[in-house]
mmCIF file of C-alpha atoms and ligand atoms in Angstrom:
data_model
loop_
_atom_site.group_PDB
_atom_site.id
_atom_site.type_symbol
_atom_site.label_atom_id
_atom_site.label_comp_id
_atom_site.label_asym_id
_atom_site.label_seq_id
_atom_site.Cartn_x
_atom_site.Cartn_y
_atom_site.Cartn_z
ATOM 1 C CA MET G 1 -45.177 294.889 72.700
ATOM 2 C CA ALA G 2 -48.113 295.193 70.298
ATOM 3 C CA ALA G 3 -45.754 295.846 67.385
ATOM 4 C CA ASP G 4 -43.781 292.730 68.334
ATOM 5 C CA ALA G 5 -46.907 290.630 68.385
ATOM 6 C CA LYS G 6 -47.791 291.882 64.933
ATOM 7 C CA SER G 7 -44.393 291.289 63.375
ATOM 8 C CA ASP G 8 -44.052 287.882 65.057
ATOM 9 C CA ALA G 9 -47.421 286.980 63.603
ATOM 10 C CA ALA G 10 -46.497 288.236 60.127
ATOM 11 C CA LEU G 11 -43.314 286.159 60.129
ATOM 12 C CA LEU G 12 -45.111 283.042 61.284
ATOM 13 C CA ALA G 13 -47.928 283.598 58.769
ATOM 14 C CA GLY G 14 -45.385 283.663 55.946
ATOM 15 C CA GLN G 15 -43.869 280.377 57.104
ATOM 16 C CA VAL G 16 -47.285 278.734 57.461
ATOM 17 C CA ARG G 17 -48.288 279.838 53.978
ATOM 18 C CA GLY G 18 -45.021 278.432 52.664
ATOM 19 C CA GLY G 19 -45.965 274.996 53.990
ATOM 20 C CA ASP G 20 -43.402 274.853 56.805
ATOM 21 C CA ARG G 21 -44.631 272.002 59.036
ATOM 22 C CA ARG G 22 -42.905 273.159 62.179
ATOM 23 C CA ALA G 23 -44.305 276.648 61.709
ATOM 24 C CA LEU G 24 -47.742 275.100 61.283
ATOM 25 C CA ALA G 25 -47.410 273.227 64.571
ATOM 26 C CA ARG G 26 -46.175 276.411 66.267
ATOM 27 C CA ALA G 27 -49.020 278.449 64.811
ATOM 28 C CA ILE G 28 -51.598 275.971 66.068
ATOM 29 C CA THR G 29 -50.028 275.869 69.513
ATOM 30 C CA LEU G 30 -50.285 279.656 69.498
ATOM 31 C CA VAL G 31 -53.984 279.791 68.548
ATOM 32 C CA GLU G 32 -54.707 277.118 71.148
ATOM 33 C CA SER G 33 -53.016 279.045 73.931
ATOM 34 C CA THR G 34 -55.134 280.873 76.457
ATOM 35 C CA ARG G 35 -52.324 283.214 77.590
ATOM 36 C CA ALA G 36 -53.203 286.858 77.001
ATOM 37 C CA ASP G 37 -49.979 287.719 75.138
ATOM 38 C CA HIS G 38 -50.344 284.591 72.987
ATOM 39 C CA ARG G 39 -53.957 285.495 72.238
ATOM 40 C CA GLU G 40 -52.828 288.860 70.941
ATOM 41 C CA THR G 41 -50.275 287.334 68.568
ATOM 42 C CA ALA G 42 -52.794 284.624 67.605
ATOM 43 C CA GLU G 43 -55.344 287.237 66.598
ATOM 44 C CA HIS G 44 -52.784 288.987 64.390
ATOM 45 C CA LEU G 45 -51.809 285.619 62.930
ATOM 46 C CA VAL G 46 -55.373 284.642 62.054
ATOM 47 C CA ALA G 47 -55.980 288.089 60.559
ATOM 48 C CA ALA G 48 -52.846 287.756 58.425
ATOM 49 C CA LEU G 49 -53.840 284.287 57.219
ATOM 50 C CA LEU G 50 -57.500 285.026 56.584
ATOM 51 C CA PRO G 51 -57.081 285.904 52.869
ATOM 52 C CA ASP G 52 -55.630 282.418 52.318
ATOM 53 C CA THR G 53 -58.508 280.562 53.954
ATOM 54 C CA GLY G 54 -61.924 279.429 52.815
ATOM 55 C CA ARG G 55 -60.969 277.142 49.971
ATOM 56 C CA ALA G 56 -61.005 273.851 51.871
ATOM 57 C CA ILE G 57 -63.895 271.432 52.041
ATOM 58 C CA ARG G 58 -64.863 271.338 55.708
ATOM 59 C CA VAL G 59 -66.411 268.130 56.981
ATOM 60 C CA GLY G 60 -67.639 267.429 60.512
ATOM 61 C CA ILE G 61 -67.718 263.846 61.762
ATOM 62 C CA SER G 62 -69.659 262.899 64.844
ATOM 63 C CA GLY G 63 -70.857 259.644 66.354
ATOM 64 C CA PRO G 64 -71.123 257.828 69.652
ATOM 65 C CA PRO G 65 -68.005 256.333 71.230
ATOM 66 C CA GLY G 66 -67.199 253.041 69.551
ATOM 67 C CA ALA G 67 -68.987 253.897 66.299
ATOM 68 C CA GLY G 68 -65.634 253.660 64.566
ATOM 69 C CA LYS G 69 -64.805 257.343 64.079
ATOM 70 C CA SER G 70 -61.058 257.018 64.255
ATOM 71 C CA THR G 71 -61.071 253.837 62.142
ATOM 72 C CA PHE G 72 -63.224 255.687 59.626
ATOM 73 C CA ILE G 73 -61.074 258.823 59.609
ATOM 74 C CA GLU G 74 -58.005 256.681 59.035
ATOM 75 C CA ALA G 75 -59.641 254.853 56.100
ATOM 76 C CA PHE G 76 -61.237 257.981 54.682
ATOM 77 C CA GLY G 77 -58.095 260.066 55.119
ATOM 78 C CA LEU G 78 -56.063 257.467 53.237
ATOM 79 C CA HIS G 79 -58.674 257.466 50.496
ATOM 80 C CA LEU G 80 -58.431 261.258 50.284
ATOM 81 C CA LEU G 81 -54.659 261.019 49.936
ATOM 82 C CA GLU G 82 -55.084 258.562 47.070
ATOM 83 C CA ALA G 83 -57.486 261.014 45.461
ATOM 84 C CA GLY G 84 -54.796 263.685 45.644
ATOM 85 C CA ARG G 85 -56.351 265.647 48.487
ATOM 86 C CA LYS G 86 -54.495 267.019 51.481
ATOM 87 C CA PRO G 87 -56.465 266.193 54.620
ATOM 88 C CA ALA G 88 -56.088 267.773 58.033
ATOM 89 C CA VAL G 89 -57.836 266.173 60.996
ATOM 90 C CA LEU G 90 -58.895 268.273 63.977
ATOM 91 C CA ALA G 91 -61.201 267.630 66.901
ATOM 92 C CA VAL G 92 -63.534 269.283 69.353
ATOM 93 C CA ASP G 93 -63.716 267.428 72.614
ATOM 94 C CA PRO G 94 -64.652 269.742 75.462
ATOM 95 C CA SER G 95 -64.667 266.884 77.956
ATOM 96 C CA SER G 96 -61.012 266.013 77.609
ATOM 97 C CA PRO G 97 -59.207 266.829 80.836
ATOM 98 C CA VAL G 98 -55.826 268.509 80.564
ATOM 99 C CA SER G 99 -54.002 265.411 81.772
ATOM 100 C CA GLY G 100 -56.135 262.678 80.284
ATOM 101 C CA GLY G 101 -55.499 263.425 76.638
ATOM 102 C CA SER G 102 -58.179 263.931 74.060
ATOM 103 C CA ILE G 103 -60.123 261.975 71.503
ATOM 104 C CA LEU G 104 -57.350 262.318 68.966
ATOM 105 C CA GLY G 105 -54.608 262.280 71.554
ATOM 106 C CA ASP G 106 -53.786 258.670 70.979
ATOM 107 C CA LYS G 107 -51.963 258.842 67.679
ATOM 108 C CA THR G 108 -51.991 255.096 67.270
ATOM 109 C CA ARG G 109 -55.687 255.433 66.548
ATOM 110 C CA MET G 110 -54.768 256.665 63.075
ATOM 111 C CA GLU G 111 -51.552 254.866 62.632
ATOM 112 C CA TYR G 112 -51.093 255.084 58.867
ATOM 113 C CA LEU G 113 -52.607 258.489 58.354
ATOM 114 C CA SER G 114 -50.543 260.052 61.129
ATOM 115 C CA ARG G 115 -47.377 258.680 59.561
ATOM 116 C CA ASP G 116 -48.109 260.202 56.176
ATOM 117 C CA GLU G 117 -46.312 263.480 55.554
ATOM 118 C CA ARG G 118 -49.138 264.810 53.398
ATOM 119 C CA ALA G 119 -51.725 264.591 56.153
ATOM 120 C CA PHE G 120 -51.951 266.512 59.406
ATOM 121 C CA ILE G 121 -53.583 265.327 62.619
ATOM 122 C CA ARG G 122 -54.148 267.502 65.637
ATOM 123 C CA PRO G 123 -55.814 266.400 68.876
ATOM 124 C CA SER G 124 -58.485 268.531 70.466
ATOM 125 C CA PRO G 125 -57.234 271.475 72.488
ATOM 126 C CA SER G 126 -57.752 270.415 76.055
ATOM 127 C CA GLY G 127 -59.573 272.099 78.865
ATOM 128 C CA GLY G 128 -61.813 275.115 79.073
ATOM 129 C CA THR G 129 -65.371 275.752 78.056
ATOM 130 C CA LEU G 130 -66.933 274.310 74.930
ATOM 131 C CA GLY G 131 -66.945 277.823 73.492
ATOM 132 C CA GLY G 132 -63.221 278.176 74.142
ATOM 133 C CA VAL G 133 -62.356 274.750 72.720
ATOM 134 C CA ALA G 134 -64.528 275.391 69.655
ATOM 135 C CA ARG G 135 -62.910 278.760 69.037
ATOM 136 C CA ARG G 136 -59.429 277.279 69.199
ATOM 137 C CA THR G 137 -60.392 274.464 66.813
ATOM 138 C CA ARG G 138 -61.975 276.967 64.422
ATOM 139 C CA GLU G 139 -58.796 279.018 64.375
ATOM 140 C CA ALA G 140 -56.626 275.905 63.997
ATOM 141 C CA ALA G 141 -58.784 274.984 60.993
ATOM 142 C CA LEU G 142 -58.102 278.379 59.404
ATOM 143 C CA VAL G 143 -54.377 277.933 59.980
ATOM 144 C CA CYS G 144 -54.531 274.511 58.287
ATOM 145 C CA GLU G 145 -56.372 275.974 55.301
ATOM 146 C CA ALA G 146 -53.780 278.695 54.903
ATOM 147 C CA ALA G 147 -51.081 276.013 55.052
ATOM 148 C CA GLY G 148 -52.644 274.362 52.004
ATOM 149 C CA PHE G 149 -54.756 271.585 53.511
ATOM 150 C CA ASP G 150 -57.779 271.338 51.263
ATOM 151 C CA THR G 151 -59.963 268.904 53.182
ATOM 152 C CA LEU G 152 -60.666 269.394 56.866
ATOM 153 C CA LEU G 153 -62.099 266.567 58.926
ATOM 154 C CA ILE G 154 -63.311 267.844 62.277
ATOM 155 C CA GLU G 155 -64.190 265.073 64.687
ATOM 156 C CA THR G 156 -66.346 265.273 67.744
ATOM 157 C CA VAL G 157 -67.675 262.617 70.023
ATOM 158 C CA GLY G 158 -71.435 262.387 69.735
ATOM 159 C CA VAL G 159 -72.591 262.759 73.270
ATOM 160 C CA GLY G 160 -74.793 265.745 72.779
ATOM 161 C CA GLN G 161 -73.011 269.016 73.414
ATOM 162 C CA SER G 162 -70.259 269.675 70.925
ATOM 163 C CA GLU G 163 -72.097 268.667 67.738
ATOM 164 C CA THR G 164 -73.695 272.057 67.278
ATOM 165 C CA ALA G 165 -70.338 273.755 67.664
ATOM 166 C CA VAL G 166 -68.829 271.491 65.006
ATOM 167 C CA ALA G 167 -71.849 271.717 62.696
ATOM 168 C CA GLU G 168 -71.321 275.480 62.821
ATOM 169 C CA MET G 169 -67.777 275.293 61.502
ATOM 170 C CA VAL G 170 -68.227 272.826 58.650
ATOM 171 C CA ASP G 171 -69.850 272.687 55.230
ATOM 172 C CA LEU G 172 -71.149 269.187 55.766
ATOM 173 C CA PHE G 173 -71.957 267.413 59.000
ATOM 174 C CA MET G 174 -71.689 263.640 58.957
ATOM 175 C CA LEU G 175 -73.134 261.320 61.542
ATOM 176 C CA LEU G 176 -71.292 258.031 61.841
ATOM 177 C CA LEU G 177 -73.264 255.278 63.542
ATOM 178 C CA PRO G 178 -72.729 251.655 64.426
ATOM 179 C CA PRO G 179 -75.299 249.027 63.461
ATOM 180 C CA ALA G 180 -78.046 249.047 66.052
ATOM 181 C CA GLY G 181 -81.713 248.422 66.019
ATOM 182 C CA GLY G 182 -85.003 249.292 67.615
ATOM 183 C CA ASP G 183 -84.672 250.923 70.981
ATOM 184 C CA GLU G 184 -80.968 251.507 70.596
ATOM 185 C CA LEU G 185 -81.758 254.123 67.974
ATOM 186 C CA GLN G 186 -83.303 256.219 70.700
ATOM 187 C CA GLY G 187 -79.850 256.690 72.184
ATOM 188 C CA ILE G 188 -78.976 259.211 69.503
ATOM 189 C CA LYS G 189 -80.621 262.502 70.228
ATOM 190 C CA LYS G 190 -83.071 263.659 67.612
ATOM 191 C CA GLY G 191 -81.386 267.060 67.523
ATOM 192 C CA ILE G 192 -78.127 265.480 66.410
ATOM 193 C CA VAL G 193 -79.824 263.533 63.634
ATOM 194 C CA GLU G 194 -81.422 266.794 62.496
ATOM 195 C CA LEU G 195 -77.982 268.337 62.099
ATOM 196 C CA ALA G 196 -76.781 265.576 59.785
ATOM 197 C CA ASP G 197 -76.201 266.221 56.085
ATOM 198 C CA LEU G 198 -75.002 262.660 55.694
ATOM 199 C CA VAL G 199 -75.637 259.565 57.795
ATOM 200 C CA VAL G 200 -73.069 256.810 57.518
ATOM 201 C CA ILE G 201 -73.710 253.398 59.039
ATOM 202 C CA ASN G 202 -70.347 251.804 59.772
ATOM 203 C CA LYS G 203 -69.376 248.145 60.324
ATOM 204 C CA ASP G 204 -71.307 246.903 57.320
ATOM 205 C CA ASP G 205 -69.282 243.697 57.299
ATOM 206 C CA GLY G 206 -69.409 240.082 58.488
ATOM 207 C CA ASP G 207 -71.988 239.266 61.137
ATOM 208 C CA LEU G 208 -72.885 242.932 61.526
ATOM 209 C CA ALA G 209 -73.918 243.436 57.889
ATOM 210 C CA PRO G 210 -77.626 242.537 58.337
ATOM 211 C CA ALA G 211 -77.923 244.872 61.349
ATOM 212 C CA ALA G 212 -76.186 247.611 59.341
ATOM 213 C CA GLY G 213 -78.799 247.177 56.628
ATOM 214 C CA ARG G 214 -81.652 247.435 59.112
ATOM 215 C CA THR G 215 -80.123 250.476 60.799
ATOM 216 C CA ALA G 216 -79.684 252.199 57.450
ATOM 217 C CA ALA G 217 -83.345 251.559 56.578
ATOM 218 C CA GLU G 218 -84.529 252.875 59.945
ATOM 219 C CA TYR G 219 -82.475 256.060 59.660
ATOM 220 C CA GLY G 220 -83.611 256.527 56.080
ATOM 221 C CA ALA G 221 -87.216 256.480 57.314
ATOM 222 C CA ALA G 222 -86.448 258.726 60.303
ATOM 223 C CA LEU G 223 -84.727 261.318 58.116
ATOM 224 C CA HIS G 224 -87.733 261.464 55.822
ATOM 225 C CA MET G 225 -89.806 262.530 58.776
ATOM 226 C CA LEU G 226 -87.281 265.038 60.093
ATOM 227 C CA ARG G 227 -86.399 266.892 56.928
ATOM 228 C CA PRO G 228 -88.610 269.138 54.839
ATOM 229 C CA ALA G 229 -89.186 267.555 51.431
ATOM 230 C CA SER G 230 -88.536 270.879 49.702
ATOM 231 C CA SER G 231 -84.913 271.330 50.765
ATOM 232 C CA ALA G 232 -82.229 271.183 48.054
ATOM 233 C CA TRP G 233 -80.463 268.342 49.804
ATOM 234 C CA HIS G 234 -81.915 265.272 51.365
ATOM 235 C CA PRO G 235 -79.392 263.556 53.656
ATOM 236 C CA PRO G 236 -78.560 260.144 52.255
ATOM 237 C CA VAL G 237 -77.863 257.126 54.436
ATOM 238 C CA LEU G 238 -74.780 255.189 53.373
ATOM 239 C CA ARG G 239 -73.232 251.943 54.555
ATOM 240 C CA VAL G 240 -69.499 251.491 54.922
ATOM 241 C CA SER G 241 -66.949 249.281 56.552
ATOM 242 C CA ALA G 242 -64.149 251.455 57.865
ATOM 243 C CA LEU G 243 -62.297 248.338 58.970
ATOM 244 C CA HIS G 244 -62.242 246.973 55.419
ATOM 245 C CA ARG G 245 -61.974 250.450 53.901
ATOM 246 C CA LYS G 246 -65.148 249.812 51.956
ATOM 247 C CA GLY G 247 -67.440 252.590 50.761
ATOM 248 C CA MET G 248 -64.983 255.483 51.147
ATOM 249 C CA GLU G 249 -65.374 256.562 47.550
ATOM 250 C CA THR G 250 -69.156 256.729 47.918
ATOM 251 C CA VAL G 251 -68.824 258.931 51.002
ATOM 252 C CA TRP G 252 -66.497 261.299 49.156
ATOM 253 C CA GLY G 253 -68.861 261.312 46.176
ATOM 254 C CA GLN G 254 -71.747 262.338 48.414
ATOM 255 C CA ILE G 255 -69.687 265.092 50.031
ATOM 256 C CA LEU G 256 -69.032 266.506 46.559
ATOM 257 C CA ALA G 257 -72.678 266.042 45.553
ATOM 258 C CA HIS G 258 -73.751 267.985 48.649
ATOM 259 C CA ARG G 259 -71.400 270.763 47.609
ATOM 260 C CA ASP G 260 -72.895 270.807 44.137
ATOM 261 C CA ALA G 261 -76.402 270.897 45.582
ATOM 262 C CA LEU G 262 -75.513 273.900 47.734
ATOM 263 C CA GLY G 263 -73.808 275.695 44.864
ATOM 264 C CA PRO G 264 -71.289 278.500 45.427
ATOM 265 C CA ALA G 265 -73.963 280.931 46.578
ATOM 266 C CA GLY G 266 -75.504 278.399 48.970
ATOM 267 C CA LEU G 267 -72.126 277.583 50.445
ATOM 268 C CA ALA G 268 -71.275 281.256 50.872
ATOM 269 C CA ALA G 269 -74.627 281.866 52.561
ATOM 270 C CA LYS G 270 -74.092 278.914 54.876
ATOM 271 C CA ARG G 271 -70.662 280.142 55.902
ATOM 272 C CA THR G 272 -71.917 283.700 56.401
ATOM 273 C CA GLY G 273 -74.678 282.395 58.664
ATOM 274 C CA GLN G 274 -72.116 280.426 60.639
ATOM 275 C CA ALA G 275 -69.844 283.444 60.983
ATOM 276 C CA ARG G 276 -72.744 285.519 62.257
ATOM 277 C CA ALA G 277 -73.628 282.905 64.868
ATOM 278 C CA VAL G 278 -70.003 282.808 65.971
ATOM 279 C CA LEU G 279 -69.866 286.605 66.179
ATOM 280 C CA TRP G 280 -72.757 286.681 68.597
ATOM 281 C CA ARG G 281 -71.403 283.882 70.720
ATOM 282 C CA GLU G 282 -68.047 285.641 70.905
ATOM 283 C CA ILE G 283 -69.763 288.852 71.962
ATOM 284 C CA GLU G 284 -71.605 286.984 74.699
ATOM 285 C CA GLU G 285 -68.424 285.316 75.908
ATOM 286 C CA GLU G 286 -66.556 288.604 75.881
ATOM 287 C CA VAL G 287 -69.257 290.341 77.909
ATOM 288 C CA ARG G 288 -69.433 287.450 80.382
ATOM 289 C CA GLY G 289 -65.648 287.493 80.695
ATOM 290 C CA ARG G 290 -65.600 291.230 81.386
ATOM 291 C CA LEU G 291 -68.382 290.903 83.918
ATOM 292 C CA ALA G 292 -66.472 288.227 85.766
ATOM 293 C CA ALA G 293 -63.294 290.297 85.646
ATOM 294 C CA LYS G 294 -64.942 293.357 87.200
ATOM 295 C CA GLY G 295 -65.017 292.584 90.867
ATOM 296 C CA ALA G 296 -66.847 295.815 91.587
ATOM 297 C CA LEU G 297 -69.857 294.505 89.708
ATOM 298 C CA GLN G 298 -70.181 291.313 91.732
ATOM 299 C CA GLY G 299 -72.008 293.132 94.522
ATOM 300 C CA LEU G 300 -74.423 294.696 92.066
ATOM 301 C CA LEU G 301 -75.063 291.347 90.387
ATOM 302 C CA GLU G 302 -75.768 289.617 93.682
ATOM 303 C CA ARG G 303 -78.110 292.391 94.748
ATOM 304 C CA LEU G 304 -79.987 292.298 91.470
ATOM 305 C CA GLU G 305 -80.387 288.518 91.666
ATOM 306 C CA ILE G 306 -82.017 288.926 95.065
ATOM 307 C CA ASP G 307 -84.189 291.784 93.793
ATOM 308 C CA ILE G 308 -85.338 289.643 90.859
ATOM 309 C CA SER G 309 -86.177 286.712 93.116
ATOM 310 C CA GLN G 310 -88.253 289.043 95.289
ATOM 311 C CA GLY G 311 -90.018 290.563 92.324
ATOM 312 C CA LEU G 312 -88.550 294.020 92.971
ATOM 313 C CA ILE G 313 -87.107 294.377 89.487
ATOM 314 C CA SER G 314 -87.675 292.631 86.162
ATOM 315 C CA ALA G 315 -84.884 290.593 84.565
ATOM 316 C CA PRO G 316 -84.641 292.831 81.456
ATOM 317 C CA GLN G 317 -84.393 295.917 83.663
ATOM 318 C CA ALA G 318 -81.695 294.298 85.770
ATOM 319 C CA ALA G 319 -79.778 293.211 82.658
ATOM 320 C CA ARG G 320 -79.833 296.764 81.342
ATOM 321 C CA ARG G 321 -78.492 298.072 84.608
ATOM 322 C CA VAL G 322 -75.610 295.582 84.529
ATOM 323 C CA VAL G 323 -74.685 296.429 80.938
ATOM 324 C CA GLU G 324 -74.779 300.150 81.772
ATOM 325 C CA ALA G 325 -72.540 299.605 84.778
ATOM 326 C CA LEU G 326 -70.183 297.544 82.619
ATOM 327 C CA ALA G 327 -69.938 300.310 80.035
ATOM 328 C CA LYS G 328 -69.192 302.975 82.623
ATOM 329 C CA PRO G 329 -65.495 303.841 82.505
ATOM 330 C CA GLY G 330 -63.574 302.939 85.645
ATOM 331 C CA SER G 331 -66.382 300.896 87.159
HETATM 332 P P1 LIG J 1 -64.509 255.587 67.943
HETATM 333 O O1 LIG J 1 -64.642 255.497 69.422
HETATM 334 O O2 LIG J 1 -65.790 256.059 67.318
HETATM 335 O O3 LIG J 1 -63.322 256.392 67.485
HETATM 336 O O4 LIG J 1 -64.331 254.082 67.403
HETATM 337 P P2 LIG J 1 -63.005 253.291 66.970
HETATM 338 O O5 LIG J 1 -62.550 253.706 65.611
HETATM 339 O O6 LIG J 1 -62.015 253.327 68.065
HETATM 340 O O7 LIG J 1 -63.616 251.818 66.806
HETATM 341 C C1 LIG J 1 -64.264 251.143 67.864
HETATM 342 C C2 LIG J 1 -64.213 249.651 67.605
HETATM 343 O O8 LIG J 1 -64.963 249.319 66.457
HETATM 344 C C3 LIG J 1 -62.794 249.142 67.364
HETATM 345 O O9 LIG J 1 -62.659 247.901 67.981
HETATM 346 C C4 LIG J 1 -62.740 249.015 65.864
HETATM 347 O O10 LIG J 1 -61.828 248.027 65.439
HETATM 348 C C5 LIG J 1 -64.154 248.619 65.531
HETATM 349 N N1 LIG J 1 -64.512 249.017 64.164
HETATM 350 C C6 LIG J 1 -64.341 250.243 63.596
HETATM 351 N N2 LIG J 1 -64.776 250.221 62.323
HETATM 352 C C7 LIG J 1 -65.244 248.987 62.085
HETATM 353 C C8 LIG J 1 -65.828 248.357 60.936
HETATM 354 O O11 LIG J 1 -65.989 248.925 59.855
HETATM 355 N N3 LIG J 1 -66.199 247.032 61.085
HETATM 356 C C9 LIG J 1 -66.040 246.349 62.248
HETATM 357 N N4 LIG J 1 -66.452 245.087 62.271
HETATM 358 N N5 LIG J 1 -65.480 246.920 63.334
HETATM 359 C C10 LIG J 1 -65.083 248.214 63.261
#
């Protein structure tokens, strides 16, 4: 069984590397699957592809619903194609129910880009915890890189939970915002603005242009307060009109400038830090999963929770006892 999983994965990895589109779709379906036998093959697949990953420019795009994310990704993706890049669009949307589709589920949202053979668009894997969805998107991103896509756009809806997960898998995190003023700015959580390497105010056109200008000025001021002056990169605030495909070149220019500012060593350090954070989250998830799977421990856990609430045992002591019980063979 294990040998099969490994040879299946090796075969599929070869096809993905060769640019076979159907193999790519199959590989992504595999890494998105939660079935235990699929997970095993998926892990072999990712391991086999790993040497061919890491060369893409990874960009995260977040913003509130209606900001114009899909309009922007369409315009920006088409610009990337013109510039000779090969974009792949992925998403993290932990809220999407299995039946209701996901933020990229509606292909008509990126009508031209989705029709272009050189681009690849994949909706968010549906269902499960944020950690699970993020892991599957991260692995799908690696598969895309190995398949030769050199620019990854990873979308998430900016409602306050998935941004950190996306910021942790990209080189640059972009916040896309609609024109808004005054109190409306408060709607965006400060923590999300702090994550941004680039703030893009969309809808800088027609009647909305003056508001876009004001919003850009307000975010410019806010970012000055949030960011240390000493950092190598100060997040710029740009204005675009995704609808009129205006400003796409400037956005791309800033993405490249950010890369230059980081330098190869800075980028490597950033990615290493991200990998370390992921490692620890995976360890936590694994331990939680094993705890839940061990029915025999449920009684112990319940007892310890009561003991803690009654002050009979400290939380660290109780945690140690659980981990020891978990490590005991046959428990
Ligand atoms: P999302 O929810 O962030 O993906 O936003 P959409 O891309 O679906 O856009 C939401 C609405 O804003 C749609 O009606 C778009 O046509 C409109 N929109 C998007 N970009 C622009 C823009 O640059 N200018 C104007 N005026 N409208 C835009």
